[in-house]
mmCIF file of C-alpha atoms and ligand atoms in Angstrom:
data_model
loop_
_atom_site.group_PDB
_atom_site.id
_atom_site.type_symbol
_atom_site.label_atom_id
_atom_site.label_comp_id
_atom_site.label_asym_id
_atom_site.label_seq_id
_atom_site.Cartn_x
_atom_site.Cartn_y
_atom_site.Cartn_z
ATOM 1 C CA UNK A 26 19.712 -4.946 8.683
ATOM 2 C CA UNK A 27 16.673 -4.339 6.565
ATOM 3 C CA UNK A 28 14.416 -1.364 8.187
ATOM 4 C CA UNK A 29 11.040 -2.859 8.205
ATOM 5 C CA UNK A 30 10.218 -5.230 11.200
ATOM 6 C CA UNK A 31 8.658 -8.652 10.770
ATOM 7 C CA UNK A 32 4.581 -8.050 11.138
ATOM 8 C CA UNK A 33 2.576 -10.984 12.855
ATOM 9 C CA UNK A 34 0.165 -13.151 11.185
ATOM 10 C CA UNK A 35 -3.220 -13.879 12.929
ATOM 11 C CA UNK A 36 -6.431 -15.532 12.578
ATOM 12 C CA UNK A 37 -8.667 -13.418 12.687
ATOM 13 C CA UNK A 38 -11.955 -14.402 14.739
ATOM 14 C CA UNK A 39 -13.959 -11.555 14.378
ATOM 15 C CA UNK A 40 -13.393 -11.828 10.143
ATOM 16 C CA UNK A 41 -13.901 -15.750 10.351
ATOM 17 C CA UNK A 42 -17.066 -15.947 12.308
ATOM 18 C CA UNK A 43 -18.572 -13.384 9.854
ATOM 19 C CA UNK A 44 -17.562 -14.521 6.599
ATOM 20 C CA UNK A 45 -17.829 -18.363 7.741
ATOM 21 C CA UNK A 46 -13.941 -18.897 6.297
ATOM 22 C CA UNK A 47 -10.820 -18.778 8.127
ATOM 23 C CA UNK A 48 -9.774 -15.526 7.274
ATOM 24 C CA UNK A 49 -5.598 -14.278 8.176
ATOM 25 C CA UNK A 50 -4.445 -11.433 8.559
ATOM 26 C CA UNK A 51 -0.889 -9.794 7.975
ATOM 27 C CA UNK A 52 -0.465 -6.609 9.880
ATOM 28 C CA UNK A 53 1.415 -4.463 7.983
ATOM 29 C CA UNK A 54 -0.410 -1.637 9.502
ATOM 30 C CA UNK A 55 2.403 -2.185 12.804
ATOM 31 C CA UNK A 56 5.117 -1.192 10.292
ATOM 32 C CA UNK A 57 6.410 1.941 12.324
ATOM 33 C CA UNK A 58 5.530 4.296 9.063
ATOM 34 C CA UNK A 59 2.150 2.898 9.250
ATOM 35 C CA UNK A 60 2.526 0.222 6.002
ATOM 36 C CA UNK A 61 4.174 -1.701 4.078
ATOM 37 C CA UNK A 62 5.674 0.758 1.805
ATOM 38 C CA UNK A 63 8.447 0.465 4.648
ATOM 39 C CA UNK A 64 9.397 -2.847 3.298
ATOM 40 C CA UNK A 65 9.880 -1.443 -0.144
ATOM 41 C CA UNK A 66 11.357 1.626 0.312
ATOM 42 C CA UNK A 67 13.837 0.818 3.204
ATOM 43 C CA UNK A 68 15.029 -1.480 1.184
ATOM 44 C CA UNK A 69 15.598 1.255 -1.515
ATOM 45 C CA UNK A 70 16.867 3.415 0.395
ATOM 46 C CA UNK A 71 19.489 0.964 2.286
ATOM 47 C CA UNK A 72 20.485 0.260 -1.476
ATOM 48 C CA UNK A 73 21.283 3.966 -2.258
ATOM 49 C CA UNK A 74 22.922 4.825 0.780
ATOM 50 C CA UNK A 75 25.217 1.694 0.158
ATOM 51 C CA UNK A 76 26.022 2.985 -2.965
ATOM 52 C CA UNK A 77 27.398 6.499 -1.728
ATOM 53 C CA UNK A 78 23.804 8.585 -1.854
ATOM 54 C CA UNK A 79 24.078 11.209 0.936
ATOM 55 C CA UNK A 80 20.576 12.303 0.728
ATOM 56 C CA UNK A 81 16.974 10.992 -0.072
ATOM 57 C CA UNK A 82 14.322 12.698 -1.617
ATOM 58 C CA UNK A 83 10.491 11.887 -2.582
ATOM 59 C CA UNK A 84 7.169 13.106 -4.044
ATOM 60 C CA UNK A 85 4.756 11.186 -2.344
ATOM 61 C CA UNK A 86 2.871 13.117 0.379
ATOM 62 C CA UNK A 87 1.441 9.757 1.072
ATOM 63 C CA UNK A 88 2.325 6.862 3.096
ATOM 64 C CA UNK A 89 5.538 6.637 0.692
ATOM 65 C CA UNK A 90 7.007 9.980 1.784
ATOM 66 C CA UNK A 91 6.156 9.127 5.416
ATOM 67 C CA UNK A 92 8.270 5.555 4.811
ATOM 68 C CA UNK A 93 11.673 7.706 2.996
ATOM 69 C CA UNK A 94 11.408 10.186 6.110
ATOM 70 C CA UNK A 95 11.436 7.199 8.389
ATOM 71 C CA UNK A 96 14.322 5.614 6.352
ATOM 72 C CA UNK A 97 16.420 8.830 5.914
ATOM 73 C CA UNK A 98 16.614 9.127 9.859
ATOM 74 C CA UNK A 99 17.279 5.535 10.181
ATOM 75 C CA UNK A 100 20.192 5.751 7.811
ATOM 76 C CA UNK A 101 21.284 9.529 9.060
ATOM 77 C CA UNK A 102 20.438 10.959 5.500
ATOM 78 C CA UNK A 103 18.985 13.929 5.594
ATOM 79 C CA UNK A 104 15.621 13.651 3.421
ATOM 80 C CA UNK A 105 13.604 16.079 1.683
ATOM 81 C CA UNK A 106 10.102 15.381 0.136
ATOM 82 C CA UNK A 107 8.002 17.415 -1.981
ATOM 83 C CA UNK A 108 4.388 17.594 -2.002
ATOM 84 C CA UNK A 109 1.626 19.624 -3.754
ATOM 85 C CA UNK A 110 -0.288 22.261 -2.262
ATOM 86 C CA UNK A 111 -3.121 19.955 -1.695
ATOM 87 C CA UNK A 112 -1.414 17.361 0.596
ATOM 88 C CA UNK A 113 -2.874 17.853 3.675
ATOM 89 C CA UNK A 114 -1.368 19.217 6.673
ATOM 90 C CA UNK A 115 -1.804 16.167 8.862
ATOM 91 C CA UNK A 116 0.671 14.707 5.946
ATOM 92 C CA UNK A 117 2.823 17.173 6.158
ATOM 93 C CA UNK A 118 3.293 16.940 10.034
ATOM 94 C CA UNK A 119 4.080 13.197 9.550
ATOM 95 C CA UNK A 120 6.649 13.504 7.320
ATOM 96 C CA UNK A 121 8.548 16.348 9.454
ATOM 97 C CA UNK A 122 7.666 14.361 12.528
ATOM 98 C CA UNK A 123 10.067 12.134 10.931
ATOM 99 C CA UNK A 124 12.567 14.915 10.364
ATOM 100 C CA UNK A 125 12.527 15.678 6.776
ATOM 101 C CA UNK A 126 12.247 18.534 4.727
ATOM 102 C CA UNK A 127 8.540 19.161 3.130
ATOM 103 C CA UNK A 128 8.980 21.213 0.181
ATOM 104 C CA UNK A 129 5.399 22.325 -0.712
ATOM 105 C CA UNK A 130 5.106 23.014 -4.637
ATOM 106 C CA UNK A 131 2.271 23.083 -7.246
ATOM 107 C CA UNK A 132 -1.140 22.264 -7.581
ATOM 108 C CA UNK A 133 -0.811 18.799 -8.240
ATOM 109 C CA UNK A 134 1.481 15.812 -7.476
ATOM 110 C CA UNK A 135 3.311 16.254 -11.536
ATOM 111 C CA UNK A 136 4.152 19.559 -10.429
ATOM 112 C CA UNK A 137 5.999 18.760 -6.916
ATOM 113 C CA UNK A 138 7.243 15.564 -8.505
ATOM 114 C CA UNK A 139 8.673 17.857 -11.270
ATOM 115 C CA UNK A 140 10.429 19.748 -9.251
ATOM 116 C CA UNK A 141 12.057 16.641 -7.305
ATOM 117 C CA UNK A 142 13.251 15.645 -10.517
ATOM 118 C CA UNK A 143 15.577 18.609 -10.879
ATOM 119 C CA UNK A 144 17.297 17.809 -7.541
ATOM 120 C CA UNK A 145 18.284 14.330 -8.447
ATOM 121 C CA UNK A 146 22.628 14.035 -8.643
ATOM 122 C CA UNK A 147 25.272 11.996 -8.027
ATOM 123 C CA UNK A 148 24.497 11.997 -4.643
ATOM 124 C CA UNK A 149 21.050 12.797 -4.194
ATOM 125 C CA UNK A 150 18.759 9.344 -4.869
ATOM 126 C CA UNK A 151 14.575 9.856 -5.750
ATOM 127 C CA UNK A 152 12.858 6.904 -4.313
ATOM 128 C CA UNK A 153 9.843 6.155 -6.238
ATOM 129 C CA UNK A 154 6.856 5.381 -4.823
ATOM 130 C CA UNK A 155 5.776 2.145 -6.614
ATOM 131 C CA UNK A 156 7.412 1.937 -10.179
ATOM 132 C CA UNK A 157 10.959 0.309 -8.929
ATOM 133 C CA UNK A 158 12.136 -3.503 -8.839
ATOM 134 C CA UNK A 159 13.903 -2.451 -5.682
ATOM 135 C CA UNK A 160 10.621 -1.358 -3.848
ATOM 136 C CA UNK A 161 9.249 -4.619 -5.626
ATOM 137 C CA UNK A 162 12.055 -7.007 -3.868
ATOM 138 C CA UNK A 163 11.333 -5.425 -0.311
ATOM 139 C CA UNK A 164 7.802 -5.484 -0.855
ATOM 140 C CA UNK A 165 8.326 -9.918 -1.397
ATOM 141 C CA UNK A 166 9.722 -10.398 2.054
ATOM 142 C CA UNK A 167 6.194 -9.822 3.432
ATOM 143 C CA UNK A 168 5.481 -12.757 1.539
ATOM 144 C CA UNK A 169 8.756 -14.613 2.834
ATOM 145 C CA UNK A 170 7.523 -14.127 6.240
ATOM 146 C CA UNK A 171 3.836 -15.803 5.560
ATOM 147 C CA UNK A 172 6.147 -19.036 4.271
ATOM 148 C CA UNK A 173 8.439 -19.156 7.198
ATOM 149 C CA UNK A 174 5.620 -18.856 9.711
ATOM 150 C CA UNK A 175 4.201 -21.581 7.283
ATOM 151 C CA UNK A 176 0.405 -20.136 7.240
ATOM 152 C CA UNK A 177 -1.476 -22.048 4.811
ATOM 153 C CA UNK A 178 -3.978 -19.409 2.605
ATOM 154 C CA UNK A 179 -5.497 -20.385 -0.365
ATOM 155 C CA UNK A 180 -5.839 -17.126 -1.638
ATOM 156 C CA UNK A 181 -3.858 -13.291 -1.117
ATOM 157 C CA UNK A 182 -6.133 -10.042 -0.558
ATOM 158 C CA UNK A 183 -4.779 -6.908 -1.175
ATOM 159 C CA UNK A 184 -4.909 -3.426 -2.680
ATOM 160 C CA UNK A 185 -3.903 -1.801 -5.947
ATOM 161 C CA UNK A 186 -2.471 2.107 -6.285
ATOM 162 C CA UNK A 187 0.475 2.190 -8.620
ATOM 163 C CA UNK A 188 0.553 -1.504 -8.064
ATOM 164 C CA UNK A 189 4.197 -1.639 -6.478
ATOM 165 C CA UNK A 190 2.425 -3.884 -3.780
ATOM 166 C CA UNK A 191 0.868 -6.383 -5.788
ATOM 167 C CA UNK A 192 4.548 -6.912 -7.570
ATOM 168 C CA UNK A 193 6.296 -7.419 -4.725
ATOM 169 C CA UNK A 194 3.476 -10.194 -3.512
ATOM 170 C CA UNK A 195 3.876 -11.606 -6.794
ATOM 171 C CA UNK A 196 7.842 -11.842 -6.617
ATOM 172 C CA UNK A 197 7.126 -12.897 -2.948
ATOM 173 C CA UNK A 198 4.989 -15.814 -3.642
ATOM 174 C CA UNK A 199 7.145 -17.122 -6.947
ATOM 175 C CA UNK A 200 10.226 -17.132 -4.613
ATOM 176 C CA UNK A 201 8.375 -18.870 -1.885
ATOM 177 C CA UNK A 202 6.878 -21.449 -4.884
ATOM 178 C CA UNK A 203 3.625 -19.916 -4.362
ATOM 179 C CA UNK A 204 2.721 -19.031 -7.953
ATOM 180 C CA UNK A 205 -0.436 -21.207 -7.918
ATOM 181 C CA UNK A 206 -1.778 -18.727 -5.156
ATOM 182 C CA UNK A 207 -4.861 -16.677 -6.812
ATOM 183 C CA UNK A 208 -3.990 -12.927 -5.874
ATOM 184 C CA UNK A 209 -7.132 -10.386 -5.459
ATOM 185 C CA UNK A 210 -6.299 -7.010 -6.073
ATOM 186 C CA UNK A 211 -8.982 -4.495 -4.721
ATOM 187 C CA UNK A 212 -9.372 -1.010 -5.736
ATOM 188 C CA UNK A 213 -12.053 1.701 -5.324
ATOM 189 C CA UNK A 214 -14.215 3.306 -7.702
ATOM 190 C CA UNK A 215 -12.494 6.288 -8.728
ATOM 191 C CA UNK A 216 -8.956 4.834 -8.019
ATOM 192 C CA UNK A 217 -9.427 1.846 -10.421
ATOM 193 C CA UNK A 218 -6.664 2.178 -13.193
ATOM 194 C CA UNK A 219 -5.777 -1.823 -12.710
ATOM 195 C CA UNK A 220 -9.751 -2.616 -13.317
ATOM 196 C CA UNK A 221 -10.142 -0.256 -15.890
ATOM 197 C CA UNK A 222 -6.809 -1.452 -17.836
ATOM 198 C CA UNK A 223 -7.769 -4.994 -17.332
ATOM 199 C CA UNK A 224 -10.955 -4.173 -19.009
ATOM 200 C CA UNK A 225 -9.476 -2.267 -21.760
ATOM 201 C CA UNK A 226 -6.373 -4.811 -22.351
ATOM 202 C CA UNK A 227 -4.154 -2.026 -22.004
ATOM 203 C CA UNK A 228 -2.614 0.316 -19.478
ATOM 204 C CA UNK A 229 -5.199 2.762 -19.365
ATOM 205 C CA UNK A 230 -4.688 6.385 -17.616
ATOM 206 C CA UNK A 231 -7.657 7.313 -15.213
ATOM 207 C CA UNK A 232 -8.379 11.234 -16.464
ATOM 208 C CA UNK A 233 -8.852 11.724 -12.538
ATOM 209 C CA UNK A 234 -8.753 10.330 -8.986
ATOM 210 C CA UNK A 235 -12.396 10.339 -7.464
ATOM 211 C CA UNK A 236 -12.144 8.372 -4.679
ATOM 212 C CA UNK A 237 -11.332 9.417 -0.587
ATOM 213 C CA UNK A 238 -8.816 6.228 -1.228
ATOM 214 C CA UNK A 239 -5.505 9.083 -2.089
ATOM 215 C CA UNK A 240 -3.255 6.213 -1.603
ATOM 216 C CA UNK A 241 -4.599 4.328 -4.378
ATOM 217 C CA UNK A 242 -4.779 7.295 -6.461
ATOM 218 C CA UNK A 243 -2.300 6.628 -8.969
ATOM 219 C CA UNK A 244 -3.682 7.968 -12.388
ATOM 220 C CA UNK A 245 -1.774 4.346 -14.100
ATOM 221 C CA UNK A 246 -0.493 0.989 -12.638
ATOM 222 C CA UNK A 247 3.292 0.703 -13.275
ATOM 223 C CA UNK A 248 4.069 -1.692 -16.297
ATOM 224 C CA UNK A 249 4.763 -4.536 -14.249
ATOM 225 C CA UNK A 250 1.657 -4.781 -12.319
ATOM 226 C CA UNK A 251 0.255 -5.169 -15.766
ATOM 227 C CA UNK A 252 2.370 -7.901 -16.694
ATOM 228 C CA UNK A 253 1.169 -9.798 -13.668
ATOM 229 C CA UNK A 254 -2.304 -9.557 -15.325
ATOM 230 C CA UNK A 255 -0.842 -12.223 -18.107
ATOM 231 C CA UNK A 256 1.666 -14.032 -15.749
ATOM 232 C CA UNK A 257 -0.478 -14.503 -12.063
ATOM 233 C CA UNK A 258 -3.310 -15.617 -11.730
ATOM 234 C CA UNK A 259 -4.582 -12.437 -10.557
ATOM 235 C CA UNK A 260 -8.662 -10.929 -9.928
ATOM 236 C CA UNK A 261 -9.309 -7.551 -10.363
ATOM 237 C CA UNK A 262 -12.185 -6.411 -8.194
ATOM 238 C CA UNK A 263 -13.850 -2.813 -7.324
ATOM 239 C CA UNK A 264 -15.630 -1.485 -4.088
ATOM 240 C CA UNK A 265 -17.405 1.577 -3.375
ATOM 241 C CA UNK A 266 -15.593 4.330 -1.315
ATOM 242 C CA UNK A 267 -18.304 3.887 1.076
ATOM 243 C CA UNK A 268 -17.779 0.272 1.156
ATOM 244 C CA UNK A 269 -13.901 0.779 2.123
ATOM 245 C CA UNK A 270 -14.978 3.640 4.830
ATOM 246 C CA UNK A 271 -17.115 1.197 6.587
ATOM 247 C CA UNK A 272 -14.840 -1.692 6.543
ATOM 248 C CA UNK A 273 -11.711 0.777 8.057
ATOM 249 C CA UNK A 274 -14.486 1.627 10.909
ATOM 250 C CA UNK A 275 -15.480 -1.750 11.771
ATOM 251 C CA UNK A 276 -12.093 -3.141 11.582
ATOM 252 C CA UNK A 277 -11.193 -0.559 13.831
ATOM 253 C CA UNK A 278 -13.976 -1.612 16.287
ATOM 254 C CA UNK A 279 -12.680 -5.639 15.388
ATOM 255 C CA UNK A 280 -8.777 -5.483 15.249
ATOM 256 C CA UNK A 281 -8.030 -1.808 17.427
ATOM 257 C CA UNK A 282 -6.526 -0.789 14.789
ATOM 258 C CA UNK A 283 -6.613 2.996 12.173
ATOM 259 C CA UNK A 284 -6.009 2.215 8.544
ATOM 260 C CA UNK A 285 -6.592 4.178 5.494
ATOM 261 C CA UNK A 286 -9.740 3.781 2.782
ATOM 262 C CA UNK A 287 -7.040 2.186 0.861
ATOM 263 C CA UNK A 288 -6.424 -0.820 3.150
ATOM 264 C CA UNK A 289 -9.846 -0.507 3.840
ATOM 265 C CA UNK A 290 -10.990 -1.345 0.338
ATOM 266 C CA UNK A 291 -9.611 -5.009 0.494
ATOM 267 C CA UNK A 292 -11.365 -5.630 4.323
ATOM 268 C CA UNK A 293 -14.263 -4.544 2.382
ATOM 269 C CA UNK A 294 -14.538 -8.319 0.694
ATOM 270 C CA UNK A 295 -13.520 -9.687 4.527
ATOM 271 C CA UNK A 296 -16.971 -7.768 6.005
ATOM 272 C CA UNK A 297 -19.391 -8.700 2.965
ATOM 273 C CA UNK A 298 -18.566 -6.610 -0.461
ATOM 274 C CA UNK A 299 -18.221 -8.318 -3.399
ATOM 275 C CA UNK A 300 -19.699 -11.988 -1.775
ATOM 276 C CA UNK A 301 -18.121 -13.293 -5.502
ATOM 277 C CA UNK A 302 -15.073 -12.777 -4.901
ATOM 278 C CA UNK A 303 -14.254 -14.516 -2.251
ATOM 279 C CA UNK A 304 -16.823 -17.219 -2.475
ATOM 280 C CA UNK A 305 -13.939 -19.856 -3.752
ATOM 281 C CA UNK A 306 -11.467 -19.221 -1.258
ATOM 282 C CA UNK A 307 -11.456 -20.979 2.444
ATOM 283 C CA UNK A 308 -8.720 -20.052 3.953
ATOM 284 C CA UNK A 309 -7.561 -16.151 2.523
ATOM 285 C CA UNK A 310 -5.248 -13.589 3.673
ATOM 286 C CA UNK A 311 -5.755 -10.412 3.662
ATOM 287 C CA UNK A 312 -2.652 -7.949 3.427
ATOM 288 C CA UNK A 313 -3.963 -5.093 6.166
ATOM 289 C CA UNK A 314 -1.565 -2.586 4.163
ATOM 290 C CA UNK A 315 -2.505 0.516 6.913
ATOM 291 C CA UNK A 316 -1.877 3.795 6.113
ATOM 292 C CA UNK A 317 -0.929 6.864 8.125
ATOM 293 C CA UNK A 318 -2.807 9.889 7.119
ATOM 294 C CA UNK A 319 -6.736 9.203 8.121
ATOM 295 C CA UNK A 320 -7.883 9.422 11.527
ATOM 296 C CA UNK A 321 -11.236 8.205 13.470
ATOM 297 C CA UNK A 322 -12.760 11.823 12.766
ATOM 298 C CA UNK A 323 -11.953 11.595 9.606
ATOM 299 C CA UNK A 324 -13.485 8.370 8.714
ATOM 300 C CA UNK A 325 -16.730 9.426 10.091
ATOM 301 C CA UNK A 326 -17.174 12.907 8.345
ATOM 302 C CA UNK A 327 -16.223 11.213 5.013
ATOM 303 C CA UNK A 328 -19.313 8.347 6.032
ATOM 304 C CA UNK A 329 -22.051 10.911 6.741
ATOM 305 C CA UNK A 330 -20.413 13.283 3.811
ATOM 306 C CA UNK A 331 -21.434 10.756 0.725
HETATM 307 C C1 PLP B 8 0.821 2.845 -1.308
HETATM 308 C C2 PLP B 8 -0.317 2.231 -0.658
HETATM 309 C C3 PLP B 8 -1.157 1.321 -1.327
HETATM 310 C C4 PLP B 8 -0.978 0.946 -2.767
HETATM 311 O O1 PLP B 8 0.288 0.439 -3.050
HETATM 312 P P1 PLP B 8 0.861 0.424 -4.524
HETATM 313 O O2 PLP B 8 2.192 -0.182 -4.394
HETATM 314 O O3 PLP B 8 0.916 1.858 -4.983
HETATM 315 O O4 PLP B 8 -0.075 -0.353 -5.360
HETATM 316 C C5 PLP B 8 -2.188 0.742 -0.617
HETATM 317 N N1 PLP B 8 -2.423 1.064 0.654
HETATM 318 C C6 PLP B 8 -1.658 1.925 1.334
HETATM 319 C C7 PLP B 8 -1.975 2.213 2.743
HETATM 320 C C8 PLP B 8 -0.576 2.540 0.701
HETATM 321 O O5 PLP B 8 0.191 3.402 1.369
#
């Protein structure tokens, strides 16, 4: 019984009457985590605990952490995640809402992930956040789900951290014999190690995050979200933190429903960023990721902030 539960699909009206396309919309934000790391990582964690792991630990103090908590008490592991200093305590009370551990350790995420690294055994599996072909596979069925409910985009919206998602979508729409379906992958300024690397032709390192997006803040895209570069046809595109802020609030006011700066960034193309990007497209989805850790308050101090 895979952990994640099947997310509807809608039109969305608001999103269609503004952008004059018919614009869908898979909810991944309903995952009970909050995303659709769930996908991914229940499936990774179903896979250890199959294979005799007795507990679960993480680094992510992100929406990744929050999704091994959730999976750990599904599965009656006992979970433990470790987190820098500078996770915030919102975070924090997520993850031990879901009744793990919360080891707090070092300044930054290399640090706390160091640390986790010294507690992997036998018995003990680390579930990565976005660099794993098992988070990859769990991430697909997303994509299994659009092809069963047999919604007809011409094009797949969605955003880039590490770039777990955007493999998974990729595996999703090759099983599904979807390959010819253009994939945008939106980051933020300041979170934009897939743009940058694209740019460069190789997997560039970002020397720092920058942007309010944390859960896009991985410093490099995994090797196989740069692979999709050559094998997908796949457009890289960049938005303003401001532009992702705006588009979490009105989608909020549109669709009822909180996600993070990170989801955010790809609505950002559905409410008017990047016109370009979408202007060949008639019919695209956008993958409303979600994201635990912002709230309403939040996303207005960080609009009159900048
Ligand atoms: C993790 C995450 C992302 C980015 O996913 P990657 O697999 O790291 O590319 C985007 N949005 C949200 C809400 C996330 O939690």
């Amino acid at each position: 019984m895979p952990l994640h539960i099947e997310t509807p699909v809608v039109r969305s009206q608001a999103l269609s009457r503004l952008s004059g396309k018919e614009v869908w919309l898979k909810l991944e934000a309903l995952q009970p985590p909050g995303s659709f790391k769930l996908r991914g990582v229940g499936a990774a964690c179903e896979h250890h605990a199959q294979r005799g792991a007795r507990r679960l630990i993480s680094s992510s103090g992100g929406n990744a952490g929050i999704a091994v908590a959730y999976s750990g008490r599904m599965l009656g592991l006992p979970v433990t995640v470790y987190v820098p200093e500078s996770t915030t305590q919102h975070a924090r009370d997520l993850i031990k809402r879901e009744g793990a551990t919360v080891v707090v350790h070092g300044a930054s995420w290399q640090e706390a992930n160091a640390l986790a690294q010294t507690q992997v055994s036998a018995d003990t599996a680390f579930v990565h956040p976005f660099d794993d072909e098992l988070l990859w596979r769990g991430h697909a069925t997303l994509v299994d789900e659009l092809a069963a409910a047999a919604c007809n985009f011409d094009a797949i919206v969605l955003s880039v951290g590490g770039g777990g998602l955007l493999c998974g979508v990729v595996e999703g729409l090759r099983r599904n014999g979807l390959s010819h379906i253009p994939v945008i992958a939106v980051e933020t300024a300041g979170a934009d190690s897939l743009a940058q690397s694209v740019a460069a032709g190789s997997r560039i390192e970002l020397p720092a995050i920058t942007s309010v997006a944390t859960s896009l803040g991985a410093k490099q895209i995994c090797a196989g979200a740069f692979d999709v570069v050559h094998s997908h046809d796949l457009r890289s595109q960049v938005v303003t933190d401001q532009d992702a802020i705006l588009a979490c609030q009105r989608f909020l006011d549109d669709h009822r429903l909180l996600v993070e700066p990170a989801c955010g960034a790809s609505l950002a193309l559905a409410y008017g960023a990047l016109p370009d990007a979408l202007a060949p497209f008639k019919r695209p989805l956008f993958v409303v990721c979600g994201g635990a850790t912002t709230s309403a308050r939040q996303l207005e101090r960080w609009r009159t902030e900048r």
